[in-house]
Structure formats: structure tokens, C-alpha cells
XYZ file of C-alpha atoms in Angstrom:
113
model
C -72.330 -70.028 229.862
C -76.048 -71.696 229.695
C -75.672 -75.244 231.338
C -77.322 -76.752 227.946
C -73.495 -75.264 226.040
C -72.072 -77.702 228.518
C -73.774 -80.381 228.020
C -72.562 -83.628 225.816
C -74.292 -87.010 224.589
C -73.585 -89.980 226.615
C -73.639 -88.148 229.631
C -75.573 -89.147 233.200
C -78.470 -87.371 234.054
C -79.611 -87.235 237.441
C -82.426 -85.585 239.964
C -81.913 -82.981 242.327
C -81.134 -86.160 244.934
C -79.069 -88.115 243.024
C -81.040 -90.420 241.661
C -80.052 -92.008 238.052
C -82.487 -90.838 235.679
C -80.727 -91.809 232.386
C -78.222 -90.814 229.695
C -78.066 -87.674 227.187
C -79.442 -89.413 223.975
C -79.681 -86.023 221.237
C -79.711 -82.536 222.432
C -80.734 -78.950 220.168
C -79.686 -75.264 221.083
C -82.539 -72.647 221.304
C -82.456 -69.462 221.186
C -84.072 -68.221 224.324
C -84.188 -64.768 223.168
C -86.857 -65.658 220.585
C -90.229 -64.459 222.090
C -92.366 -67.471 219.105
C -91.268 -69.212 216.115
C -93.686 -66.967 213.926
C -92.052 -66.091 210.564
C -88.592 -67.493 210.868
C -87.195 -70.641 208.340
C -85.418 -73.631 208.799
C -81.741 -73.170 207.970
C -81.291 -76.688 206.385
C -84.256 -77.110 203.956
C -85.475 -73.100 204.229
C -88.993 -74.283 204.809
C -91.038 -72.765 207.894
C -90.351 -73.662 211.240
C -94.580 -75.144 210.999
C -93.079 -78.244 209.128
C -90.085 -78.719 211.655
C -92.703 -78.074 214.844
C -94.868 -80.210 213.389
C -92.564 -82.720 212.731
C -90.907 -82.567 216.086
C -94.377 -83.171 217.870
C -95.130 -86.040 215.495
C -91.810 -87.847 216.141
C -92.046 -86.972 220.115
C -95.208 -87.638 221.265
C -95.085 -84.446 222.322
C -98.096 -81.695 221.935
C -97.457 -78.841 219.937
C -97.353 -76.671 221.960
C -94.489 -78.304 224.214
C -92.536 -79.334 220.509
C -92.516 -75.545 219.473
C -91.221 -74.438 223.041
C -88.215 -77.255 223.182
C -87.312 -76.403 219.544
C -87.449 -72.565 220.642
C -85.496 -72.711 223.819
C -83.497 -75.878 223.697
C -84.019 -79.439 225.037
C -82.146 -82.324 225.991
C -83.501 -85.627 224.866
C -82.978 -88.116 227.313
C -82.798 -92.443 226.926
C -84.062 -93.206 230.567
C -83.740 -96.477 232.569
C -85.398 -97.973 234.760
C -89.079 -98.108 235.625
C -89.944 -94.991 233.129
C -87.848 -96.621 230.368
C -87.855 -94.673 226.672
C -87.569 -90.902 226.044
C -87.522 -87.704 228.181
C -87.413 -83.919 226.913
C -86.341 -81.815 229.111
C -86.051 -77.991 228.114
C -83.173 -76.513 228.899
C -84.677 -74.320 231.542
C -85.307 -77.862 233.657
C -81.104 -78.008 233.605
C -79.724 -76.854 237.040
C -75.765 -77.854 236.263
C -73.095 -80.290 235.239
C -70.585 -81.481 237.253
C -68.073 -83.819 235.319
C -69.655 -86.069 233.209
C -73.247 -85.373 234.760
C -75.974 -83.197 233.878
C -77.933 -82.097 236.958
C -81.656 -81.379 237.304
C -83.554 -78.661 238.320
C -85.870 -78.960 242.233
C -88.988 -80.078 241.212
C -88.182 -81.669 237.236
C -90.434 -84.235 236.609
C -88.432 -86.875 233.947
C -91.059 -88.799 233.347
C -92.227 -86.584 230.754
């Protein structure tokens, strides 16, 4: 099972060492398996994925480029405290594991992002 399945809002999410990082806020399944987002529709409104890319990046902050690769493989939005206070996205190949009711980071994931 791909650590993002395991993964729930609310939980803690921590670095490699431990360190508190913040809580799950949202989180979206990918589907890894899909080499670009050309030519497939939204499910919901049956529009292109363009509109829900572009509207992704808009609402993120995010470029592009880094909106269409969350939506593609998965991401895990995160509510962070401390001195980087707001909103991380992390994709879900930045998730090492979760252990109870904490989501574990990958060596060498920057959450500042």
C-alpha cells in the first residue's frame, strides 16, 4: 500500500528527525502511473484537466508546472506551525511512512515549500 492510502487529515507530520512540521490539512490521490495530464477530463465537471491545473496553481501559489505534478501523482497539503507558518505541498513521493497517527518525511524534504 502507497504511504499517501494511509494517510488521514488531522494527522502530525514530521521530518526525518522528528521535528514537528505541522498537521495534514487536505490531501488528493494521483495516479502515478499517468506519464502527463494531456487529454484526460475532470470527473466532476468533465472539463479538461487545463482548468483544474490551472486552478490548482492559482489557489497554491504554486507554478504550473509543480500544480500539474501534485494533481498527477498525489500531494498532501499541509497547515504548518511554527516559524514557516501557512501551507506546504508535499507530493506523495516526499512521504517516507506513517507510524500511528504520524505521517513521516522523506531524508532530505524540504517543508518549507
Amino acid at each position: 500500500m502507497a504511504v499517501i492510502e494511509q494517510v488521514r487529515e488531522g494527522m502530525h507530520v514530521v521530518a526525518p528527525d522528528g521535528k514537528k512540521i505541522g498537521k495534514v490539512e487536505d490531501l488528493k490521490m494521483g495516479d502515478p502511473e499517468s506519464v502527463t495530464s494531456d487529454g484526460q477530463t475532470d470527473a466532476e465537471t468533465g472539463g479538461l484537466v487545463s482548468t483544474v491545473i490551472d486552478n490548482f496553481a492559482a489557489t497554491s501559489g504554486l507554478p504550473r508546472h509543480t500544480a500539474e505534478r501534485l494533481l498527477r501523482i498525489g500531494y498532501v497539503k499541509v497547515d504548518r506551525s511554527g516559524l514557516f507558518a501557512g501551507h506546504a505541498y508535499l507530493a506523495s513521493d516526499e512521504l517516507d511512512r506513517v507510524e500511528g497517527d504520524t505521517l513521516w518525511l522523506k531524508e532530505g524534504v524540504r517543508a518549507d515549500h
